[in-house]
Amino acid sequence: MTTHPALEVTGLTRTYGDGPNAVHALAGVDLAFAPGSFTAVMGPSGSGKSTFLNCAAGLERPSAGRVLVDGRDVTEDDEDARTRLRRERLGFVFQGFHLLPYLTAEQNVGLPLRLAGRRSDRARVRGLLERVGLADRAHHLPTALSGGQQQRVAIARALVTEPAVLLADEPTGALDTITAHEVLALLRDSVDTLGQTVVMVTHDPVAAAYADTVVFLVDGRVAGRMDGPTADAVAGQLAHLDQLTRVVAS
Amino acid sequence: MTGLAWASLRHRVTANASTFVSVLLGAALIGAFATLAQTGAGEVSADDAETLRIMGIVVGGWGSAIVLFSVASTLGITVRQRAEEVGLLRVVGATPRQVRRLVLAEAAVVTGVAAVLGALVAWPAGFVLLALLRNGGMVSDTVEYGGGPAALAVTVVLVVLTGLLAAAVTARRTTGGPATLAIAEARSGAGRMRWWRVLIGLLLVGYGVAMAVVTITVTAHDSDPYAAMSTSGSSSILVGIGLATLSPLLLRWLSSACAPAVGRTGVVGWLAAWNTSRRPHLLGAVLAPVIVLTAGAAGVLMLVGIDHRTIGAGHPEGDTINLLNNLVTGMIVVFAAVVVVNAFAAVVAGRRAELQRLRLLGATPTQVERSVLAEAGIVAGIGVLLGLVASLATVVPFAVARDEGVVPDGQLWLPVLVAVATVALTLVAARSAVRRLGPLTGAVR
């Protein structure tokens, strides 16, 4: 049996502007994420982390290269197909939570199902809220929840459609250390117990240490990877990358 | 602080343009009638002075009430939309007082410039209005246009003061409480209505209803057939403005009541139903002008119709009075329509990030647009319903007074027409507001 990577990018390039002023946010990135893996994508500011995530999510069209979700090439998809891709095959967790303020926790979790024209599966939504430890907050509006709780709701929402990949963009960026740990443990748990594939962009070595693998991006290229990362090892590698960028810049 | 206000003004073009247009149009309307009142105060015969005074003060007064209400509500939207930014400013160390000054400085610039431009439009508009009155034989041909700086200055001051008052009241609301709370509240758009606002709303509704009762019990039996009109004519607008003042409260109740039914129509209706019922202050600002538009148009047009059927056509005063009535109605309709469009533009512009979020989660552009249209539909439906109820405060007592009974003898298609036109206007306003946002793609954090 052949298994496709949950997410694969080949020769991914994204250029802003043209001519001598062109900025190469991504300059040929090849990455494959196996099903059930947890990968952290790290790099200094401007390394192309966010552009990579946006291209993978179909929010930005790459200048060159391909994006494959579950083995299917989605690079040439039109806007409608990308929208369907987002709501059926991808889950999102953002730094700013992005819950809808007028929907309860339970309604927020069920929203992707409803947008896809399906019925909100009550048992499934309840199960996920229980999983993230918020079963007793199901009927609260986001304003009545703490930042960490809101992010846990967002994780439940990202998992509700059983996506091929969960994309997380600095999911702990707005949280304190303790709630950040809870959120990261939840992501780790979804990989270990649900076999969820998670790709997380972060600049925090502690967050990256929860992943199986860390990929380092520098100037739009893959500059290295590390399996079984620890926070210290990642921090050390990052300091090294900073020197590398300085050499490249000068 | 002024520099910051200026930068923030340019940052929110759509919302501020909405306020600008409302204020400009409002100042032009009030100013035009103010010049009539000033003309009447000049060297004219007693009869002409009386006509011009009534025109300027009665019609102008009613127009002012509506215009000022609209300016206040549009400005209220722009200020409330800044709750998040206000929270941020508070967190980085701005005192509530500094934030209020920023908001007021911004409101002063927008309303000030718009009011002055409106007054410049009012001067020739008043001239045209007087020419119409002369041609219609309502004032003698010898009356010279006497509008000048005094009338226009009063107009500008009145409009700017109302704008500043509205901004101050809303700013106080958004800056109250500790700094962190301000950010949390920014995301809700909910919040309670102040007691005095509820009181004003109830007083206006109560006054309108009382006038309706007075019409049936007292003025209906007066020897002057227009006594009944003078007590009932304004009731629909009064009750309408009263209900509009209570709009967030009414929107919460009524949309909660219809939410389960609307929610079953699919995800689009479901989103719209929860948005209207859980954030009533947001769309309450659109509901308010819809109520006033419907109440004013249906009430006064029916009144004119009843008068025409009964005695108006043959009565010497009839023509003048009905011209006045039609002028008031025309003013209300034009103005409320502009406010509905503006209010929707301002509300939707402030929700860009939220609608973009829906797109990120996998809503299609059509789903996003339809959910805003569904909200407009809910608001229009509730607004038209409340507006028609308010119009009864004029229609029923006047029909009774003119012996047509509780239900008028004719033109029953008129309220239906008003309702259909208002709903259509609201939907078109919503659609153009969403379209103006452009494509909601790209990354957000």
XYZ file of C-alpha atoms in Angstrom:
695
model
C 0.000 0.000 0.000
C 1.398 3.375 -0.946
C 0.631 6.293 1.334
C 0.851 9.839 0.080
C 2.283 12.542 2.273
C -0.582 14.465 3.897
C 0.984 17.630 2.521
C 3.763 17.965 0.010
C 5.324 20.988 -1.669
C 7.857 20.772 -4.478
C 9.925 23.643 -5.824
C 7.625 26.074 -4.040
C 8.505 29.622 -5.079
C 6.774 32.875 -4.268
C 8.032 36.165 -5.623
C 6.606 39.592 -4.853
C 7.115 42.299 -7.446
C 9.376 41.835 -10.454
C 12.602 43.056 -11.964
C 15.497 44.128 -9.741
C 13.083 44.951 -6.863
C 11.606 41.445 -6.740
C 11.446 39.856 -3.284
C 11.805 36.088 -3.171
C 9.773 35.078 -0.142
C 10.100 31.419 -1.099
C 12.920 30.292 -3.373
C 12.257 26.637 -4.153
C 11.091 24.779 -1.064
C 10.700 20.978 -1.144
C 8.975 19.488 1.880
C 6.800 16.437 2.544
C 4.775 15.865 5.678
C 3.871 12.241 6.405
C 0.411 11.404 7.788
C 0.407 11.532 11.571
C 3.553 13.654 11.808
C 4.018 16.845 13.810
C 6.379 19.317 12.164
C 7.453 22.758 13.318
C 8.563 25.234 10.668
C 10.963 27.768 12.102
C 13.073 30.619 10.913
C 13.834 34.286 11.473
C 11.435 37.034 10.397
C 11.210 37.262 6.633
C 12.391 33.688 6.171
C 9.165 32.797 4.329
C 7.416 30.869 7.145
C 4.099 32.652 6.752
C 4.264 32.682 2.954
C 4.839 28.935 3.055
C 1.755 28.463 5.230
C -0.364 30.758 3.054
C 0.631 28.890 -0.100
C -0.047 25.517 1.532
C -3.470 26.786 2.643
C -4.395 28.061 -0.800
C -4.540 31.631 0.457
C -1.724 32.674 -1.854
C -0.925 31.288 -5.254
C 2.741 30.213 -5.578
C 4.781 31.774 -8.412
C 6.152 28.337 -9.228
C 6.166 24.834 -7.787
C 3.384 22.534 -6.654
C 1.259 21.941 -3.590
C -0.202 18.481 -3.024
C -2.741 17.740 -0.318
C -3.309 14.019 0.277
C -1.525 13.304 -2.994
C -3.814 15.582 -5.004
C -2.258 18.530 -6.832
C -4.175 21.631 -5.730
C -1.827 24.240 -7.253
C -4.049 25.082 -10.218
C -7.345 24.962 -8.306
C -9.655 27.941 -8.789
C -10.946 29.992 -5.886
C -14.022 27.791 -5.335
C -11.965 24.627 -5.239
C -9.507 26.259 -2.822
C -12.399 27.242 -0.582
C -13.653 23.659 -0.588
C -10.132 22.472 0.113
C -9.868 24.772 3.111
C -13.112 23.700 4.663
C -12.857 19.986 3.950
C -9.189 19.006 3.952
C -7.443 21.681 6.030
C -7.813 22.845 9.610
C -6.525 26.195 10.836
C -5.283 27.441 14.159
C -4.194 31.090 14.201
C -2.294 33.254 16.614
C -5.346 35.491 17.042
C -7.807 32.582 17.614
C -10.269 33.898 15.011
C -13.431 32.678 16.653
C -16.647 34.326 15.510
C -17.654 36.598 18.379
C -21.386 35.972 18.086
C -21.222 32.180 18.162
C -20.868 30.024 21.277
C -17.911 27.653 21.672
C -20.047 24.776 20.471
C -21.338 26.743 17.457
C -17.827 27.861 16.542
C -16.606 24.263 16.560
C -19.494 23.121 14.359
C -19.166 26.024 11.897
C -16.848 24.354 9.318
C -19.320 21.455 9.043
C -22.183 23.858 8.463
C -20.221 25.867 5.897
C -19.605 22.636 4.018
C -23.363 22.167 3.884
C -23.322 19.326 6.361
C -25.270 19.099 9.572
C -23.408 20.049 12.683
C -22.715 16.665 14.238
C -23.603 17.332 17.869
C -21.933 14.250 19.297
C -18.731 14.947 17.392
C -18.652 18.621 18.429
C -19.302 17.664 22.048
C -16.626 14.988 21.886
C -14.056 17.483 20.610
C -14.954 20.068 23.233
C -14.521 17.371 25.850
C -11.186 16.453 24.308
C -9.940 20.046 24.661
C -11.348 20.167 28.204
C -14.120 22.663 27.565
C -17.258 20.526 27.702
C -18.613 22.746 30.481
C -18.025 25.889 28.397
C -19.949 24.755 25.323
C -22.535 27.535 25.573
C -20.141 30.362 26.377
C -19.432 33.136 23.886
C -15.736 33.778 23.085
C -15.779 36.944 25.232
C -16.492 34.794 28.274
C -13.441 32.595 27.592
C -9.772 33.193 28.372
C -7.197 33.331 25.588
C -6.076 29.773 26.209
C -9.665 28.533 26.235
C -10.390 30.360 22.976
C -7.384 28.724 21.357
C -8.561 25.313 22.575
C -11.940 25.982 20.967
C -10.081 26.921 17.769
C -8.202 23.591 17.887
C -11.473 21.690 18.313
C -12.837 23.642 15.338
C -9.778 22.788 13.253
C -10.203 19.086 14.034
C -13.945 18.867 13.408
C -13.733 18.085 9.688
C -10.998 15.446 10.218
C -8.651 17.404 7.946
C -5.684 15.944 6.106
C -3.467 18.621 7.677
C -3.870 20.982 10.586
C -1.981 24.221 9.859
C -1.073 26.258 12.917
C 0.346 29.774 12.579
C 2.109 30.830 15.811
C -0.688 29.183 17.836
C 0.894 30.157 21.161
C 2.048 33.627 20.112
C -0.675 35.359 22.120
C -0.591 33.066 25.145
C 1.366 32.872 28.407
C 3.727 29.969 29.087
C 1.277 27.799 31.012
C -1.662 28.117 28.603
C 0.789 27.771 25.713
C 1.818 24.415 27.175
C -1.837 23.296 27.347
C -2.416 24.245 23.717
C 0.767 22.538 22.497
C -0.023 19.427 24.522
C -3.411 19.328 22.804
C -1.796 19.509 19.371
C 0.657 16.784 20.379
C -2.235 14.676 21.675
C -4.171 15.037 18.416
C -1.119 13.656 16.589
C -0.582 10.789 19.029
C -4.168 9.648 19.547
C -5.991 10.756 16.379
C -3.121 10.362 13.921
C -3.618 13.995 12.916
C -0.945 15.620 10.722
C 0.120 18.979 12.170
C 2.297 21.638 10.554
C 3.062 24.493 12.911
C 4.856 27.729 12.126
C 6.524 29.173 15.208
C 9.529 31.159 16.322
C 9.478 29.713 19.846
C 12.022 26.896 20.475
C 9.924 25.643 23.404
C 6.887 25.273 21.143
C 8.983 23.623 18.433
C 10.197 21.021 20.945
C 6.693 19.491 20.996
C 7.075 18.509 17.322
C 8.649 15.333 15.901
C 10.687 17.309 13.436
C 11.778 20.928 13.067
C 12.373 22.417 9.628
C 14.413 25.608 9.440
C 13.732 28.150 6.710
C 16.210 30.893 5.872
C 15.682 33.376 3.037
C 12.967 31.285 1.468
C 14.973 28.045 1.445
C 15.112 25.000 3.665
C 18.302 25.515 5.668
C 18.200 22.432 7.843
C 16.058 20.009 9.802
C 16.198 18.393 13.196
C 14.461 15.225 14.376
C 13.457 14.729 18.007
C 14.107 18.382 18.868
C 14.624 19.773 22.340
C 14.127 23.437 23.172
C 17.834 23.945 23.859
C 18.969 22.248 20.664
C 16.469 24.272 18.620
C 17.525 27.522 20.274
C 21.150 26.696 19.544
C 20.408 25.936 15.930
C 18.365 29.166 15.613
C 21.294 31.248 16.892
C 23.415 29.571 14.262
C 20.819 30.368 11.582
C 20.864 34.009 12.615
C 24.590 34.102 11.903
C 23.978 32.394 8.596
C 21.465 35.072 7.555
C 23.900 37.795 8.520
C 26.526 36.261 6.271
C 24.024 36.015 3.441
C 22.933 39.627 3.923
C 26.396 41.156 3.921
C -3.628 64.122 19.806
C -4.775 66.079 16.745
C -2.145 64.402 14.584
C -3.355 61.013 15.752
C -6.967 61.992 15.020
C -6.028 63.044 11.517
C -4.169 59.788 10.825
C -7.033 57.743 12.199
C -9.523 59.685 10.052
C -7.746 58.699 6.882
C -7.529 55.143 8.129
C -11.292 54.721 8.227
C -12.433 56.296 5.007
C -15.710 54.461 4.410
C -17.102 54.913 7.895
C -16.116 58.566 8.030
C -17.439 59.213 4.543
C -20.799 57.870 5.728
C -20.878 60.327 8.602
C -19.718 63.073 6.292
C -22.542 62.513 3.782
C -25.204 62.299 6.523
C -24.015 65.517 8.131
C -23.694 67.365 4.816
C -27.173 66.404 3.671
C -28.623 67.062 7.100
C -27.069 70.520 7.323
C -28.314 71.314 3.802
C -31.893 70.334 4.746
C -32.020 72.072 8.097
C -30.232 75.097 6.676
C -32.669 75.463 3.773
C -35.634 75.649 6.126
C -33.738 77.872 8.543
C -33.333 80.421 5.735
C -37.129 80.355 5.296
C -37.622 81.107 8.971
C -35.100 83.944 8.688
C -36.895 85.272 5.600
C -40.142 85.211 7.594
C -38.520 87.264 10.344
C -37.692 89.993 7.804
C -39.928 92.711 6.327
C -42.864 90.683 5.051
C -46.618 90.810 5.643
C -48.042 89.125 8.738
C -49.626 86.323 6.681
C -46.408 85.592 4.811
C -44.446 85.725 8.056
C -46.851 83.162 9.522
C -46.532 80.795 6.536
C -42.745 81.068 6.440
C -42.490 80.653 10.178
C -44.608 77.479 10.047
C -42.602 76.202 7.096
C -39.261 76.982 8.650
C -39.984 75.972 12.191
C -42.525 73.144 11.869
C -41.180 71.411 8.787
C -37.628 72.427 9.517
C -38.055 71.352 13.119
C -39.289 67.905 12.142
C -36.590 67.564 9.574
C -34.027 68.570 12.186
C -35.243 65.945 14.642
C -34.845 63.226 12.021
C -31.584 64.538 10.642
C -30.026 64.954 14.062
C -31.158 61.489 15.043
C -29.559 60.096 11.903
C -26.315 61.982 12.332
C -26.129 60.768 15.906
C -26.686 57.157 14.886
C -24.185 57.207 12.007
C -21.541 58.821 14.158
C -22.344 56.308 16.864
C -21.458 53.471 14.501
C -18.062 54.893 13.627
C -17.194 55.505 17.249
C -18.352 52.070 18.392
C -16.333 50.408 15.652
C -13.225 51.750 17.237
C -13.749 49.849 20.453
C -10.873 47.524 19.648
C -8.527 50.351 18.811
C -9.657 52.205 21.918
C -8.815 49.127 23.972
C -5.371 49.070 22.401
C -4.779 52.756 23.095
C -5.876 52.204 26.681
C -3.485 49.285 27.076
C -0.519 51.290 25.792
C -1.294 53.932 28.361
C -3.828 56.421 27.011
C -6.206 57.668 29.674
C -9.958 57.425 28.984
C -9.915 61.212 28.782
C -7.238 61.244 26.073
C -9.128 58.658 24.057
C -12.349 60.658 24.327
C -10.507 63.751 23.149
C -9.167 61.839 20.169
C -12.648 60.608 19.243
C -14.131 64.079 19.702
C -11.389 65.743 17.666
C -12.091 63.350 14.838
C -15.852 63.849 15.040
C -15.347 67.621 15.158
C -13.293 67.610 11.964
C -15.753 65.432 10.030
C -18.954 67.101 11.206
C -17.440 70.584 11.071
C -16.302 70.393 7.459
C -19.471 68.582 6.350
C -21.767 71.013 8.173
C -20.103 74.067 6.617
C -20.336 72.546 3.127
C -23.965 71.586 3.824
C -24.742 75.143 4.886
C -23.257 76.402 1.603
C -25.656 74.071 -0.243
C -28.509 75.222 2.002
C -28.251 78.830 0.885
C -29.262 78.244 -2.783
C -31.584 75.409 -1.723
C -33.505 77.821 0.510
C -33.706 80.239 -2.417
C -35.249 77.529 -4.628
C -37.644 76.530 -1.856
C -38.886 80.105 -1.498
C -39.315 80.394 -5.270
C -41.472 77.240 -5.140
C -43.615 78.746 -2.395
C -44.015 81.998 -4.401
C -44.936 80.128 -7.570
C -47.400 77.981 -5.635
C -49.009 81.178 -4.376
C -48.399 80.235 -0.779
C -46.555 83.476 -0.082
C -46.974 86.766 -1.935
C -44.702 87.517 -4.887
C -43.146 90.463 -3.080
C -41.353 88.320 -0.515
C -37.604 88.673 -0.948
C -35.183 85.911 0.013
C -33.772 86.855 3.390
C -31.645 83.820 4.171
C -28.184 84.709 5.363
C -25.289 83.977 7.661
C -27.435 83.925 10.824
C -29.642 81.015 9.730
C -26.692 79.118 8.320
C -24.551 79.689 11.392
C -27.324 78.400 13.667
C -27.594 75.333 11.445
C -23.876 74.584 11.534
C -23.708 75.007 15.310
C -26.776 72.809 15.847
C -25.528 70.011 13.614
C -21.963 70.059 14.947
C -23.151 70.106 18.563
C -25.419 67.111 17.947
C -22.594 65.252 16.281
C -20.222 65.993 19.146
C -22.835 65.012 21.713
C -23.440 61.705 19.946
C -19.696 61.087 19.708
C -19.166 62.008 23.368
C -21.935 59.694 24.577
C -20.673 56.728 22.541
C -17.038 57.483 23.371
C -17.814 57.503 27.071
C -19.394 54.129 26.627
C -16.405 52.619 24.790
C -13.764 54.115 27.066
C -15.404 53.190 30.351
C -13.994 50.388 32.476
C -10.498 49.017 32.856
C -8.174 48.898 29.852
C -8.159 45.126 29.324
C -11.927 44.914 29.507
C -12.173 47.385 26.647
C -10.481 44.907 24.309
C -12.632 41.981 25.406
C -15.788 43.989 24.855
C -14.615 45.090 21.446
C -15.147 41.596 20.185
C -18.702 41.329 21.367
C -20.570 44.333 19.988
C -23.152 43.528 22.619
C -23.440 45.484 25.842
C -26.435 46.870 27.624
C -28.476 49.884 26.688
C -28.226 52.818 29.036
C -31.273 53.464 31.196
C -31.731 56.977 29.866
C -31.852 55.745 26.311
C -34.598 53.293 27.221
C -36.394 56.104 29.040
C -36.202 58.490 26.060
C -37.482 55.758 23.757
C -40.396 54.921 26.033
C -41.259 58.626 26.510
C -41.358 59.202 22.734
C -43.541 56.148 22.152
C -45.759 57.122 25.095
C -46.113 60.698 23.840
C -47.037 59.504 20.353
C -49.634 57.103 21.710
C -51.025 59.804 24.016
C -51.405 62.163 21.047
C -53.252 59.420 19.194
C -55.658 59.052 22.106
C -56.104 62.848 22.274
C -56.929 62.837 18.555
C -59.710 60.286 18.915
C -61.174 61.654 22.137
C -60.718 65.455 21.794
C -59.542 66.961 18.517
C -61.714 64.667 16.366
C -64.701 66.630 17.639
C -63.101 70.064 17.108
C -64.792 72.463 14.712
C -61.529 72.893 12.793
C -61.112 69.752 10.632
C -57.322 70.193 10.743
C -57.143 70.083 14.530
C -57.128 66.276 14.336
C -54.267 66.394 11.852
C -52.189 68.646 14.043
C -52.398 66.195 16.920
C -52.042 62.953 14.957
C -49.814 63.922 12.018
C -46.533 63.630 13.858
C -47.450 60.621 16.012
C -46.107 58.032 13.575
C -42.723 59.789 13.369
C -42.574 60.212 17.149
C -43.384 56.575 17.836
C -41.018 55.591 15.024
C -38.117 57.566 16.517
C -39.023 56.165 19.933
C -38.867 52.584 18.651
C -35.665 53.443 16.757
C -34.121 54.640 20.025
C -34.908 51.223 21.486
C -33.660 49.441 18.350
C -30.847 47.314 19.897
C -33.237 46.012 22.532
C -36.028 45.321 20.040
C -33.594 43.729 17.604
C -32.323 41.378 20.292
C -35.828 40.307 21.313
C -37.329 39.986 17.880
C -34.352 38.378 16.152
C -33.968 35.920 19.043
C -37.616 35.038 18.528
C -37.148 34.324 14.830
C -33.593 32.912 15.111
C -34.598 29.226 15.413
C -36.784 29.445 12.299
C -34.249 31.422 10.233
C -31.423 29.183 11.492
C -33.037 26.145 9.920
C -32.783 27.644 6.420
C -29.074 26.787 6.220
C -25.720 28.055 7.368
C -26.219 31.512 5.851
C -29.446 32.199 7.733
C -28.020 30.546 10.814
C -25.030 32.914 10.913
C -27.221 35.936 10.238
C -29.704 35.030 12.949
C -27.031 34.671 15.619
C -25.201 37.793 14.530
C -28.317 39.968 14.722
C -29.498 38.578 18.039
C -26.135 38.425 19.817
C -24.755 41.757 18.554
C -27.867 43.912 18.431
C -25.960 47.195 18.807
C -24.188 46.608 15.525
C -27.230 46.207 13.304
C -29.477 48.242 15.602
C -27.841 51.243 13.964
C -29.259 50.109 10.624
C -32.591 49.069 12.084
C -33.204 52.572 13.473
C -33.415 54.455 10.150
C -35.431 51.598 8.604
C -38.082 52.028 11.323
C -38.168 55.830 10.954
C -38.301 55.587 7.154
C -41.226 53.168 7.177
C -43.120 54.895 9.981
C -42.761 58.364 8.486
C -43.503 57.422 4.891
C -46.458 55.121 5.609
C -47.935 57.356 8.329
C -47.813 60.710 6.578
C -48.704 59.429 3.088
C -51.778 57.649 4.479
C -52.664 60.826 6.374
C -52.540 62.880 3.179
C -54.636 60.239 1.423
C -57.319 60.235 4.103
C -57.429 64.032 4.093
C -57.730 64.101 0.318
C -60.623 61.605 0.326
C -62.542 63.371 3.068
C -62.332 67.178 2.883
C -58.836 68.237 1.864
C -59.471 68.649 -1.861
C -62.102 71.363 -1.411
C -60.680 73.077 1.651
C -58.726 76.333 1.145
C -56.017 75.334 3.608
C -55.848 71.782 2.266
C -53.299 72.377 -0.485
C -50.817 74.196 1.719
C -51.094 71.642 4.471
C -50.685 68.704 2.165
C -47.727 70.308 0.417
C -46.166 70.631 3.851
C -46.957 67.021 4.611
C -45.485 65.813 1.351
C -42.383 67.923 1.930
C -41.880 66.366 5.346
C -42.406 62.889 3.923
C -40.082 63.515 1.015
C -37.426 64.749 3.385
C -37.803 61.776 5.671
C -37.721 59.297 2.818
C -34.680 60.764 1.102
C -32.817 61.222 4.313
C -33.658 57.922 5.949
C -32.776 56.150 2.693
C -29.355 57.813 2.647
C -28.841 56.881 6.277
C -29.817 53.233 5.668
C -27.252 52.994 2.869
C -24.605 54.821 4.910
C -25.221 52.869 8.064
C -24.885 49.584 6.214
C -21.682 50.719 4.528
C -20.216 51.759 7.883
C -21.291 48.581 9.690
C -20.012 46.231 6.986
C -16.736 48.137 6.541
C -16.056 47.653 10.246
C -16.578 43.906 9.916
C -14.043 43.253 7.207
C -11.747 41.187 9.431
C -14.638 39.095 10.677
C -15.968 38.355 7.191
C -12.443 37.531 6.070
C -12.268 35.044 8.932
C -15.339 33.299 7.535
C -13.582 33.012 4.178
C -10.514 31.501 5.849
C -12.654 28.879 7.537
C -13.985 27.821 4.171
C -17.013 30.016 3.470
C -17.373 30.827 -0.233
C -17.654 34.489 -1.303
C -21.316 33.759 -2.078
C -21.899 32.422 1.415
C -20.330 35.527 2.958
C -22.377 37.873 0.783
C -25.580 35.945 1.416
C -25.064 35.938 5.159
C -24.830 39.745 5.133
C -27.898 39.877 2.867
C -29.731 37.576 5.276
C -28.862 39.954 8.110
C -30.210 42.816 6.013
C -33.344 40.781 5.395
C -33.865 40.186 9.109
C -33.236 43.852 9.914
C -35.495 45.049 7.078
C -38.283 42.653 8.050
C -38.201 43.673 11.707
C -37.773 47.359 10.823
C -40.677 47.421 8.399
C -42.881 45.590 10.872
C -42.061 48.032 13.680
C -42.335 51.011 11.310
C -45.783 49.955 10.156
C -46.881 49.483 13.769
C -45.587 53.003 14.496
C -47.461 54.405 11.485
C -50.724 53.174 13.044
C -50.288 55.918 15.655
C -51.102 58.431 12.903
C -53.283 56.430 10.567
C -55.820 54.949 12.997
C -56.682 58.089 15.020
C -56.867 60.277 11.913
C -59.028 57.774 10.048
C -61.323 57.621 13.074
C -61.390 61.425 13.321
C -62.370 61.689 9.652
C -65.080 59.067 10.128
C -63.391 56.398 8.020
C -63.217 54.019 10.965
C -60.193 52.174 12.321
C -59.224 50.964 8.841
C -58.955 53.763 6.227
C -61.261 53.521 3.198
C -58.561 53.507 0.558
C -54.888 53.324 -0.401
C -54.304 50.217 1.689
C -51.719 49.254 -0.950
C -49.616 52.185 0.200
C -48.127 50.622 3.364
C -47.371 47.481 1.324
C -45.570 49.598 -1.268
C -43.588 51.414 1.423
C -42.679 48.073 3.017
C -41.547 46.506 -0.253
C -39.512 49.585 -1.233
C -37.852 49.764 2.186
C -36.911 46.078 2.195
C -35.524 46.413 -1.342
C -33.516 49.487 -0.349
C -32.045 47.726 2.687
C -31.035 44.681 0.643
C -29.449 46.805 -2.078
C -27.600 48.805 0.589
C -26.266 45.591 2.122
C -25.213 44.186 -1.215
C -23.346 47.288 -2.278
C -21.679 47.462 1.147
C -20.341 43.890 0.807
C -19.274 44.388 -2.789
C -17.376 47.507 -1.790
C -15.167 45.401 0.480
C -13.629 43.733 -2.560
C -12.207 40.221 -2.466
C -11.776 38.945 1.059
C -8.741 36.794 0.382
C -5.197 36.901 1.614
C -3.696 35.999 4.926
C -4.679 37.204 8.343
C -3.214 36.389 11.681
